[in-house]
Coordinates of C-alpha atoms in Angstrom, one line a residue:
Chain V
X1 CA 23.9 15.6 -4.8
X2 CA 21.8 18.4 -3.2
X3 CA 18.2 18.1 -2.3
X4 CA 17.3 20.4 -5.2
X5 CA 19.1 18.1 -7.6
X6 CA 17.2 15.0 -6.0
X7 CA 13.9 16.9 -6.4
X8 CA 14.7 17.3 -10.1
X9 CA 14.9 13.5 -10.4
X10 CA 11.2 13.1 -9.3
X11 CA 8.8 12.6 -12.3
X12 CA 5.5 14.2 -12.0
X13 CA 2.6 12.3 -13.7
X14 CA -0.6 14.3 -14.1
X15 CA -4.0 12.7 -13.3
X16 CA -2.8 9.6 -11.7
X17 CA -4.4 7.7 -10.1
X18 CA -7.4 10.1 -10.4
X19 CA -8.1 13.2 -12.4
X20 CA -6.5 16.4 -10.8
X21 CA -3.8 14.5 -8.8
X22 CA -0.3 15.3 -9.7
X23 CA 1.5 12.0 -8.9
X24 CA 5.0 12.4 -7.5
X25 CA 6.8 9.3 -9.0
X26 CA 10.0 8.3 -7.2
X27 CA 11.0 5.5 -9.5
X28 CA 13.0 7.9 -11.8
X29 CA 15.1 9.0 -8.7
X30 CA 15.6 5.4 -7.4
X31 CA 16.6 4.2 -10.9
X32 CA 19.5 6.7 -10.8
X33 CA 22.3 5.2 -8.8
X34 CA 23.7 8.5 -7.6
X35 CA 20.2 9.7 -6.8
X36 CA 19.3 6.7 -4.6
X37 CA 22.7 6.7 -2.7
X38 CA 22.3 10.5 -2.0
X39 CA 18.8 10.1 -0.8
X40 CA 19.9 7.4 1.6
X41 CA 22.9 9.6 2.7
X42 CA 20.6 12.5 3.5
X43 CA 18.1 10.4 5.3
X44 CA 20.8 8.9 7.4
X45 CA 21.9 12.3 8.5
X46 CA 18.3 13.2 9.3
X47 CA 17.7 10.1 11.6
X48 CA 17.0 11.0 15.2
X49 CA 19.4 9.7 17.9
X50 CA 18.9 6.4 19.8
X51 CA 17.0 4.8 17.1
X52 CA 16.9 0.9 17.5
X53 CA 15.1 -0.1 14.3
X54 CA 13.5 1.3 11.1
X55 CA 10.0 0.4 10.1
X56 CA 8.8 0.9 6.5
X57 CA 5.4 0.7 5.0
X58 CA 4.6 -1.6 2.0
X59 CA 5.6 -1.2 -0.7
X60 CA 7.6 1.9 -1.5
X61 CA 8.5 2.5 2.1
X62 CA 10.4 -0.8 1.8
X63 CA 12.7 0.8 -0.7
X64 CA 13.9 3.7 1.4
X65 CA 13.4 2.0 4.8
X66 CA 15.6 -1.2 4.2
X67 CA 18.4 0.8 2.5
X68 CA 18.3 3.2 5.5
X69 CA 18.2 0.4 8.0
X70 CA 21.2 -1.3 6.4
X71 CA 23.1 2.0 6.3
X72 CA 22.5 2.5 10.0
X73 CA 23.2 -1.0 10.9
X74 CA 19.6 -1.5 12.2
X75 CA 17.0 -4.1 11.9
X76 CA 13.9 -3.4 9.6
X77 CA 10.3 -4.0 10.6
X78 CA 8.0 -4.4 7.6
X79 CA 4.5 -2.7 7.9
X80 CA 2.5 -4.9 5.5
X81 CA -0.8 -4.9 3.7
X82 CA -3.4 -7.3 5.1
X83 CA -2.7 -11.1 4.8
X84 CA 0.9 -10.9 3.8
X85 CA 2.5 -11.9 7.1
X86 CA 2.5 -15.6 8.0
X87 CA 2.1 -15.2 11.8
X88 CA -0.4 -13.7 14.1
X89 CA -0.5 -10.0 13.7
X90 CA -1.9 -6.8 15.0
X91 CA -3.9 -4.7 12.4
X92 CA -5.4 -1.3 11.8
X93 CA -7.9 0.0 9.3
X94 CA -7.5 3.5 8.0
X95 CA -8.7 5.9 5.3
X96 CA -6.0 6.8 2.8
X97 CA -6.1 9.4 0.1
X98 CA -7.9 7.5 -2.6
X99 CA -9.5 4.5 -0.7
X100 CA -9.6 2.4 2.5
X101 CA -7.0 -0.1 3.5
X102 CA -5.7 -2.3 6.3
X103 CA -2.0 -2.7 7.5
X104 CA -0.5 -5.2 9.8
X105 CA 2.7 -5.8 11.7
X106 CA 4.2 -8.8 13.6
X107 CA 4.3 -7.3 17.2
X108 CA 7.1 -9.9 18.2
X109 CA 9.5 -8.1 15.8
X110 CA 9.5 -4.9 18.0
X111 CA 11.1 -4.8 21.4
X112 CA 9.2 -3.0 24.1
X113 CA 10.5 0.5 24.8
X114 CA 12.8 0.8 21.7
X115 CA 12.6 3.7 19.4
X116 CA 11.5 2.8 15.8
X117 CA 11.9 5.3 13.1
X118 CA 9.0 5.2 10.6
X119 CA 10.0 5.7 7.0
X120 CA 7.9 6.0 3.8
X121 CA 8.4 7.6 0.3
X122 CA 5.8 10.3 0.7
X123 CA 3.5 11.9 3.2
X124 CA 0.1 13.1 1.9
X125 CA -2.6 13.1 4.4
X126 CA -0.6 11.1 6.8
X127 CA -3.4 8.5 7.3
X128 CA -1.1 5.6 6.4
X129 CA 1.8 6.8 8.5
X130 CA -0.4 7.5 11.5
X131 CA -1.9 4.0 11.4
X132 CA 1.5 2.5 11.1
X133 CA 2.7 4.5 14.2
X134 CA -0.2 3.5 16.2
X135 CA 0.5 -0.1 15.4
X136 CA 4.1 0.2 16.3
X137 CA 3.1 1.9 19.7
X138 CA 0.5 -0.9 20.3
X139 CA 3.4 -3.4 20.0
X140 CA 5.3 -1.5 22.7
X141 CA 7.7 0.6 20.6
X142 CA 8.4 4.4 21.1
X143 CA 7.4 5.8 17.6
X144 CA 7.9 9.5 17.8
X145 CA 9.8 10.2 14.5
X146 CA 8.8 9.8 10.9
X147 CA 11.1 10.3 7.9
X148 CA 10.0 10.9 4.3
X149 CA 11.5 11.4 1.0
X150 CA 8.6 13.7 -0.2
X151 CA 6.1 15.8 1.8
X152 CA 2.9 17.4 0.2
X153 CA 2.4 19.9 3.1
X154 CA -0.9 21.2 1.7
X155 CA -2.4 17.8 2.4
X156 CA -1.6 18.3 6.0
X157 CA 0.0 15.0 6.9
X158 CA 3.0 16.4 8.8
X159 CA 0.6 18.5 10.9
X160 CA -1.6 15.5 11.7
X161 CA 1.4 13.5 12.7
X162 CA 2.7 16.3 14.9
X163 CA -0.6 16.4 16.6
X164 CA -0.1 12.7 17.4
X165 CA 3.3 13.3 19.0
X166 CA 5.4 12.4 15.9
X167 CA 8.1 14.7 14.7
X168 CA 8.4 14.5 10.8
X169 CA 11.2 15.3 8.4
X170 CA 11.5 15.1 4.6
X171 CA 14.0 15.7 1.9
X172 CA 11.7 17.7 -0.3
X173 CA 8.3 19.3 -0.6
X174 CA 5.9 19.7 -3.5
X175 CA 3.1 22.3 -3.6
X176 CA -0.4 21.2 -4.6
X177 CA -1.5 17.5 -4.5
Chain G
X1 CA 27.9 -13.5 10.4
X2 CA 28.2 -16.7 8.4
X3 CA 25.6 -18.1 6.0
X4 CA 24.6 -20.8 8.6
X5 CA 24.1 -18.1 11.3
X6 CA 21.9 -16.2 8.8
X7 CA 19.9 -19.4 8.0
X8 CA 19.3 -19.8 11.7
X9 CA 17.5 -16.4 11.7
X10 CA 14.9 -17.6 9.1
X11 CA 11.6 -18.5 10.7
X12 CA 9.7 -21.5 9.4
X13 CA 5.9 -21.3 9.5
X14 CA 4.0 -24.5 8.8
X15 CA 1.0 -24.6 6.5
X16 CA 1.2 -21.1 5.2
X17 CA -0.2 -19.9 2.9
X18 CA -1.7 -23.5 2.3
X19 CA -1.6 -26.8 4.1
X20 CA 1.6 -28.7 3.7
X21 CA 3.6 -25.5 2.7
X22 CA 6.6 -24.8 5.1
X23 CA 6.8 -20.9 4.6
X24 CA 10.3 -19.5 5.1
X25 CA 9.8 -16.2 6.6
X26 CA 12.6 -13.6 6.2
X27 CA 11.1 -10.9 8.5
X28 CA 13.0 -12.4 11.5
X29 CA 16.2 -11.9 9.7
X30 CA 15.7 -8.5 8.4
X31 CA 14.4 -7.4 11.8
X32 CA 17.9 -8.3 13.1
X33 CA 20.3 -5.4 12.4
X34 CA 23.3 -7.7 12.1
X35 CA 21.5 -10.2 10.0
X36 CA 20.3 -7.6 7.5
X37 CA 23.7 -6.1 7.1
X38 CA 25.4 -9.4 6.7
X39 CA 22.9 -10.5 4.2
X40 CA 23.6 -7.5 2.1
X41 CA 27.4 -7.9 2.6
X42 CA 27.2 -11.6 1.3
X43 CA 24.9 -10.5 -1.7
X44 CA 27.3 -7.6 -2.7
X45 CA 30.2 -10.1 -2.7
X46 CA 28.1 -12.4 -4.9
X47 CA 27.1 -9.8 -7.4
X48 CA 28.4 -10.5 -11.0
X49 CA 30.7 -8.0 -12.7
X50 CA 29.6 -5.3 -15.0
X51 CA 26.2 -4.8 -13.3
X52 CA 24.6 -1.4 -14.3
X53 CA 21.4 -1.7 -12.2
X54 CA 19.5 -4.0 -9.7
X55 CA 15.9 -5.0 -10.3
X56 CA 13.8 -6.3 -7.5
X57 CA 10.3 -7.9 -7.3
X58 CA 7.5 -6.4 -5.3
X59 CA 7.3 -6.5 -2.4
X60 CA 10.1 -8.5 -0.6
X61 CA 12.4 -8.1 -3.5
X62 CA 12.4 -4.4 -2.8
X63 CA 13.9 -5.1 0.7
X64 CA 17.0 -6.9 -0.6
X65 CA 17.2 -5.2 -4.0
X66 CA 17.3 -1.6 -2.8
X67 CA 19.7 -2.2 0.0
X68 CA 21.9 -4.0 -2.4
X69 CA 21.6 -1.4 -5.2
X70 CA 22.5 1.3 -2.5
X71 CA 25.5 -0.6 -1.3
X72 CA 26.8 -1.1 -4.9
X73 CA 26.0 2.5 -5.8
X74 CA 23.7 1.4 -8.6
X75 CA 20.1 2.4 -9.5
X76 CA 17.1 0.2 -8.7
X77 CA 14.4 -0.8 -11.1
X78 CA 11.1 -1.9 -9.4
X79 CA 9.2 -4.8 -10.9
X80 CA 5.7 -4.1 -9.7
X81 CA 2.4 -5.8 -9.5
X82 CA -0.3 -4.7 -12.0
X83 CA -1.6 -1.2 -11.8
X84 CA 1.0 0.4 -9.4
X85 CA 3.1 2.2 -11.9
X86 CA 1.8 5.6 -13.0
X87 CA 3.3 5.5 -16.5
X88 CA 3.0 3.4 -19.6
X89 CA 4.3 -0.1 -18.8
X90 CA 5.2 -3.6 -20.3
X91 CA 3.5 -6.4 -18.5
X92 CA 3.7 -10.2 -18.2
X93 CA 1.3 -12.7 -16.8
X94 CA 2.6 -15.8 -15.1
X95 CA 1.7 -18.7 -12.8
X96 CA 3.2 -18.7 -9.4
X97 CA 3.4 -21.3 -6.7
X98 CA -0.2 -20.6 -5.3
X99 CA -2.0 -18.4 -7.9
X100 CA -1.8 -16.4 -11.1
X101 CA -0.3 -12.9 -11.2
X102 CA 0.8 -10.1 -13.6
X103 CA 3.8 -8.0 -13.0
X104 CA 5.0 -4.8 -14.9
X105 CA 7.9 -2.6 -15.4
X106 CA 8.5 0.9 -16.8
X107 CA 10.8 0.2 -19.8
X108 CA 12.2 3.7 -19.8
X109 CA 14.0 2.9 -16.5
X110 CA 16.2 0.4 -18.2
X111 CA 19.1 1.4 -20.6
X112 CA 19.4 -0.9 -23.7
X113 CA 22.4 -3.3 -23.5
X114 CA 23.0 -2.7 -19.7
X115 CA 23.3 -5.7 -17.4
X116 CA 20.6 -5.6 -14.8
X117 CA 20.9 -8.0 -11.7
X118 CA 17.6 -9.6 -10.8
X119 CA 17.0 -9.9 -6.9
X120 CA 14.3 -11.4 -4.8
X121 CA 14.1 -12.8 -1.4
X122 CA 13.3 -16.4 -2.4
X123 CA 13.2 -18.7 -5.5
X124 CA 10.7 -21.5 -5.5
X125 CA 9.3 -22.6 -8.9
X126 CA 11.1 -19.6 -10.5
X127 CA 8.0 -18.4 -12.2
X128 CA 8.0 -14.8 -11.0
X129 CA 11.8 -14.4 -11.6
X130 CA 11.6 -15.8 -15.1
X131 CA 8.7 -13.4 -15.9
X132 CA 10.7 -10.5 -14.5
X133 CA 13.7 -11.4 -16.5
X134 CA 11.7 -11.7 -19.7
X135 CA 10.3 -8.2 -19.0
X136 CA 13.7 -6.7 -18.5
X137 CA 15.0 -8.4 -21.6
X138 CA 12.0 -7.0 -23.6
X139 CA 12.9 -3.6 -22.3
X140 CA 16.4 -4.1 -23.8
X141 CA 18.4 -5.1 -20.7
X142 CA 20.9 -8.0 -20.4
X143 CA 19.3 -10.2 -17.7
X144 CA 21.5 -13.2 -17.2
X145 CA 22.1 -13.2 -13.5
X146 CA 19.7 -13.5 -10.5
X147 CA 20.5 -13.4 -6.8
X148 CA 18.2 -14.7 -4.0
X149 CA 18.5 -14.9 -0.3
X150 CA 16.8 -18.3 -0.1
X151 CA 16.6 -21.1 -2.7
X152 CA 14.1 -24.1 -2.4
X153 CA 16.0 -26.3 -4.9
X154 CA 13.5 -29.1 -4.9
X155 CA 11.0 -26.8 -6.6
X156 CA 13.3 -26.5 -9.6
X157 CA 13.4 -22.6 -9.9
X158 CA 17.2 -22.4 -10.3
X159 CA 17.1 -25.0 -13.0
X160 CA 14.3 -23.4 -14.9
X161 CA 16.2 -20.1 -14.9
X162 CA 19.4 -21.7 -16.0
X163 CA 17.5 -23.2 -19.0
X164 CA 16.5 -19.6 -19.8
X165 CA 20.2 -18.4 -19.6
X166 CA 20.1 -17.0 -16.2
X167 CA 22.9 -17.9 -13.7
X168 CA 21.5 -18.0 -10.2
X169 CA 23.1 -17.8 -6.8
X170 CA 21.6 -17.9 -3.2
X171 CA 22.9 -17.4 0.2
X172 CA 21.1 -20.5 1.6
X173 CA 18.9 -23.5 0.7
X174 CA 16.0 -25.3 2.4
X175 CA 15.0 -28.8 1.5
X176 CA 11.2 -29.4 0.9
X177 CA 8.8 -26.7 0.0

């Protein structure tokens, strides 16, 4: 299944979660068995070399991140919303497209000096991904690559991540936001 | 990797999220690449026949559900917390071990008459899984099998699901709660 065919499986929902926003909904892609498998195939081919683990951002980043980690035979590090992890964490507050939020990781799940590939379903302004990368670096990981299913380039997330030393790749782009 | 070896990768955190609760933390297992892959191997072998799709419950059910769906070449139906899905949903309120909650699905992601395998990381009282199964049935799916990484049998979840016509299986059990 080509990237264009995968893009055609994304559902666009107008005015969600706020007026004027075109929400790119991945659930119609993942509910398609061929679409889900092909997405993970493409992502596996796009993974950089020498990756030791995959990190995914709650909740939709768990979907692609875990499937990709399993395909690559790597471990998965969950980047969670505040209060979900049962152990001592490191946390970061950040602004996202529509609100403010806090994410956390368990730093003991990351080995110092190992390359962790950051995965999420979609990059918009890049705020969540940047906060996640900073947390992974704070825990000692090398986090210099991020992989997304969807990029909304007009929102500048990929540029912002590049400025922080993070190479990004995505399977598809959508104009507008 | 055997089930006993996988069980040894689970971290037990005392008194989380409430005093007296032994929290069975799966993050140490999924952060281990061999552990994650072996868990999905075991789950794939335990999947019932004639499954058309896998449903997973937000957020930890996304981890095992999507990796399993990808392995089986099936689509994945996310069972989400309230307000996350951008389209018209069907919802169910239920009591869980420590609080009350609402879950939702997009019924258009389920085909009438198809068998959907329900997946989550852990079954305790079974309240969340039962609500998810009821939603999937309301959408027209056949939901008569559920698969978990961890079962806490003393909390009765598997019994409660069996009484609702749902056959359960798990990779490991822990005594107590």
